[in-house]
Amino acid sequence: MSTRAKTVITYGTFDLFHVGHVRLLERARSLGDRLIVAVSEDSFNEGKGKKSYSSYADRSQLVAACRHVDLVIPELTWEQKREDIIAHNVDIFVMGDDWQGKFDFLNDICEVVYLSRTPEISSSLIKSHLKNPATPAVA
Ligand code: C2G
């Protein structure tokens, strides 16, 4: 009996694409057969209080180039997750565990999985280290 391909989705800004992002995407993809990534569009990103180094166009192109990623869509609102999950027949919703519990409300339409964050690396840490090399280097 053929089982339907399992679709995974995750959301994020993915600024200064780094190994923490890649490890998240790799593990998310390994939970299914296809990974969709919703990349925060510039205006939504500012709404999150983030000033990204790269534009949505560049951030989404970098994520799309990652071999673990099958499709990139724009993240424009906080509320679009439910319709994305339905529209793309998503089986598993994944986020890093800095979001632990925040998206459990989606568990009526898909599995919700939080994966551990990669320690000691983040876009903000990279920026501060480049600004002031005296700050602790990323591991
Ligand atoms: N991440 C990680 N390890 C890091 C840094 C980030 O696993 N060292 C994960 C985050 O937990 C998140 C994803 O990588 O799942 C993207 O991180 P961000 O670009 O910081 O995304 P965020 O601002 O958390 O956006 O609607 C949800 C939001 O768009 C999430």
Coordinates of N, CA, C and O and ligand atoms in Angstrom, one line a residue, residues 10-15 18-21 23-24 27 38 40 44-45 48 50 75 77-78 81 93-99 103 115-123, ligand 1:
T10 N 8.1 24.9 7.7 CA 8.7 25.7 8.8 C 8.8 27.1 8.3 O 8.6 27.4 7.1
Y11 N 8.9 28.0 9.3 CA 8.9 29.5 9.0 C 10.1 30.2 9.6 O 10.6 29.8 10.7
G12 N 10.5 31.3 9.0 CA 11.6 32.0 9.6 C 12.1 33.1 8.7 O 11.8 33.3 7.6
T13 N 13.0 33.9 9.3 CA 13.7 35.1 8.6 C 14.9 34.6 7.8 O 15.1 35.0 6.7
F14 N 15.7 33.7 8.4 CA 16.9 33.1 7.8 C 17.8 34.2 7.3 O 18.3 34.1 6.2
D15 N 18.1 35.2 8.1 CA 19.0 36.3 7.7 C 20.4 35.8 8.0 O 20.7 35.0 8.9
H18 N 23.0 30.7 8.2 CA 24.2 30.0 9.0 C 23.8 28.6 9.3 O 22.8 28.1 9.1
V19 N 24.8 27.9 10.0 CA 24.7 26.5 10.2 C 23.6 26.1 11.1 O 23.0 25.0 11.0
G20 N 23.2 27.1 12.0 CA 22.0 26.8 12.8 C 20.7 26.6 12.0 O 19.9 25.7 12.2
H21 N 20.6 27.5 11.0 CA 19.5 27.4 10.0 C 19.6 26.1 9.2 O 18.6 25.3 9.1
R23 N 21.0 23.3 10.0 CA 20.7 22.1 10.9 C 19.3 22.0 11.1 O 18.7 20.9 11.2
L24 N 18.6 23.1 11.3 CA 17.1 23.0 11.5 C 16.4 22.5 10.2 O 15.6 21.6 10.3
R27 N 17.1 18.7 9.7 CA 16.3 17.8 10.6 C 14.8 17.9 10.2 O 14.1 16.9 10.2
A38 N 8.6 28.9 4.7 CA 8.0 30.2 4.5 C 9.0 31.2 5.1 O 9.3 31.2 6.3
S40 N 10.2 34.9 5.9 CA 9.6 36.2 6.3 C 9.9 37.3 5.3 O 11.0 37.7 5.1
F44 N 6.9 42.0 6.9 CA 6.5 41.2 8.1 C 7.7 41.1 9.0 O 7.6 41.1 10.2
N45 N 8.9 41.0 8.4 CA 10.1 40.9 9.2 C 10.3 42.1 10.1 O 10.6 42.0 11.3
K48 N 8.3 42.0 13.0 CA 8.8 41.1 14.1 C 9.9 41.8 14.9 O 10.6 41.3 15.7
K50 N 12.7 42.9 13.5 CA 14.0 42.5 12.9 C 14.4 43.4 11.8 O 13.5 43.7 10.9
E75 N 6.4 34.5 3.9 CA 5.6 34.7 5.1 C 5.2 36.1 5.2 O 6.1 37.0 5.4
T77 N 2.2 37.2 7.1 CA 1.4 37.5 8.3 C 1.6 36.3 9.3 O 2.0 35.2 9.0
W78 N 1.3 36.6 10.6 CA 1.3 35.6 11.7 C 0.2 34.6 11.4 O 0.4 33.4 11.7
K81 N -0.4 30.6 8.8 CA 0.1 29.3 9.0 C -1.0 28.2 8.7 O -0.8 27.3 8.0
F93 N 4.4 20.5 11.1 CA 4.8 21.9 11.3 C 6.0 21.9 12.2 O 5.9 21.3 13.3
V94 N 7.1 22.5 11.8 CA 8.3 22.4 12.6 C 8.8 23.8 12.9 O 8.8 24.7 12.1
M95 N 9.3 24.0 14.2 CA 10.0 25.3 14.6 C 11.1 24.9 15.5 O 11.0 23.9 16.2
G96 N 12.1 25.8 15.7 CA 13.1 25.7 16.7 C 12.4 25.8 18.1 O 11.4 26.5 18.2
D97 N 13.1 25.2 19.1 CA 12.4 25.2 20.4 C 12.5 26.5 21.1 O 11.9 26.6 22.3
D98 N 13.0 27.5 20.5 CA 12.8 28.9 21.1 C 11.3 29.3 21.0 O 10.9 30.2 21.6
W99 N 10.6 28.5 20.2 CA 9.2 28.7 20.0 C 8.3 27.7 20.7 O 7.1 27.5 20.5
F103 N 3.0 27.3 19.0 CA 2.2 26.9 17.8 C 1.4 25.6 18.0 O 1.0 25.0 17.1
L115 N 12.2 21.6 17.3 CA 13.6 21.0 17.3 C 14.5 21.9 18.1 O 14.4 23.1 18.1
S116 N 15.5 21.2 18.7 CA 16.5 22.0 19.5 C 17.2 23.0 18.6 O 17.6 22.7 17.5
R117 N 17.4 24.2 19.1 CA 18.2 25.2 18.4 C 19.7 24.8 18.5 O 20.1 24.2 19.4
T118 N 20.4 25.2 17.5 CA 21.9 25.0 17.5 C 22.5 26.1 18.4 O 22.2 27.3 18.2
P119 N 23.2 25.7 19.5 CA 23.7 26.7 20.4 C 24.8 27.6 19.8 O 25.4 27.3 18.9
E120 N 24.9 28.8 20.4 CA 26.0 29.7 20.2 C 26.2 30.2 18.7 O 27.3 30.5 18.3
I121 N 25.1 30.2 18.0 CA 25.1 30.9 16.7 C 23.8 31.5 16.4 O 22.7 30.9 16.7
S122 N 23.8 32.8 15.9 CA 22.6 33.4 15.5 C 23.0 34.6 14.6 O 24.1 35.0 14.7
S123 N 22.0 35.1 13.9 CA 22.3 36.2 13.0 C 22.8 37.4 13.8 O 23.7 38.1 13.5
Ligands
C2G1 N1 17.4 28.4 14.6 C1 18.1 27.3 15.1 N2 19.3 27.5 15.7 C2 19.9 28.7 15.6 C3 19.2 29.8 15.1 C4 17.9 29.6 14.5 O1 17.6 26.1 15.1 N3 21.1 28.9 16.2 C5 16.1 28.1 14.0 C6 15.0 28.9 14.7 O2 14.6 28.2 15.9 C7 13.9 28.9 13.7 C8 14.7 28.9 12.4 O3 16.0 28.5 12.7 O4 13.1 27.7 13.7 C9 14.7 30.3 11.7 O5 15.2 31.2 12.7 P1 14.9 32.8 12.5 O6 15.4 33.2 11.1 O7 15.5 33.5 13.7 O8 13.3 32.8 12.5 P2 12.4 33.5 13.5 O9 12.6 35.0 13.6 O10 12.4 32.7 14.8 O11 11.0 33.4 12.7 O12 6.3 32.7 12.2 C10 7.5 32.2 12.7 C11 8.7 33.2 12.6 O13 8.8 33.7 11.2 C12 10.0 32.6 13.0

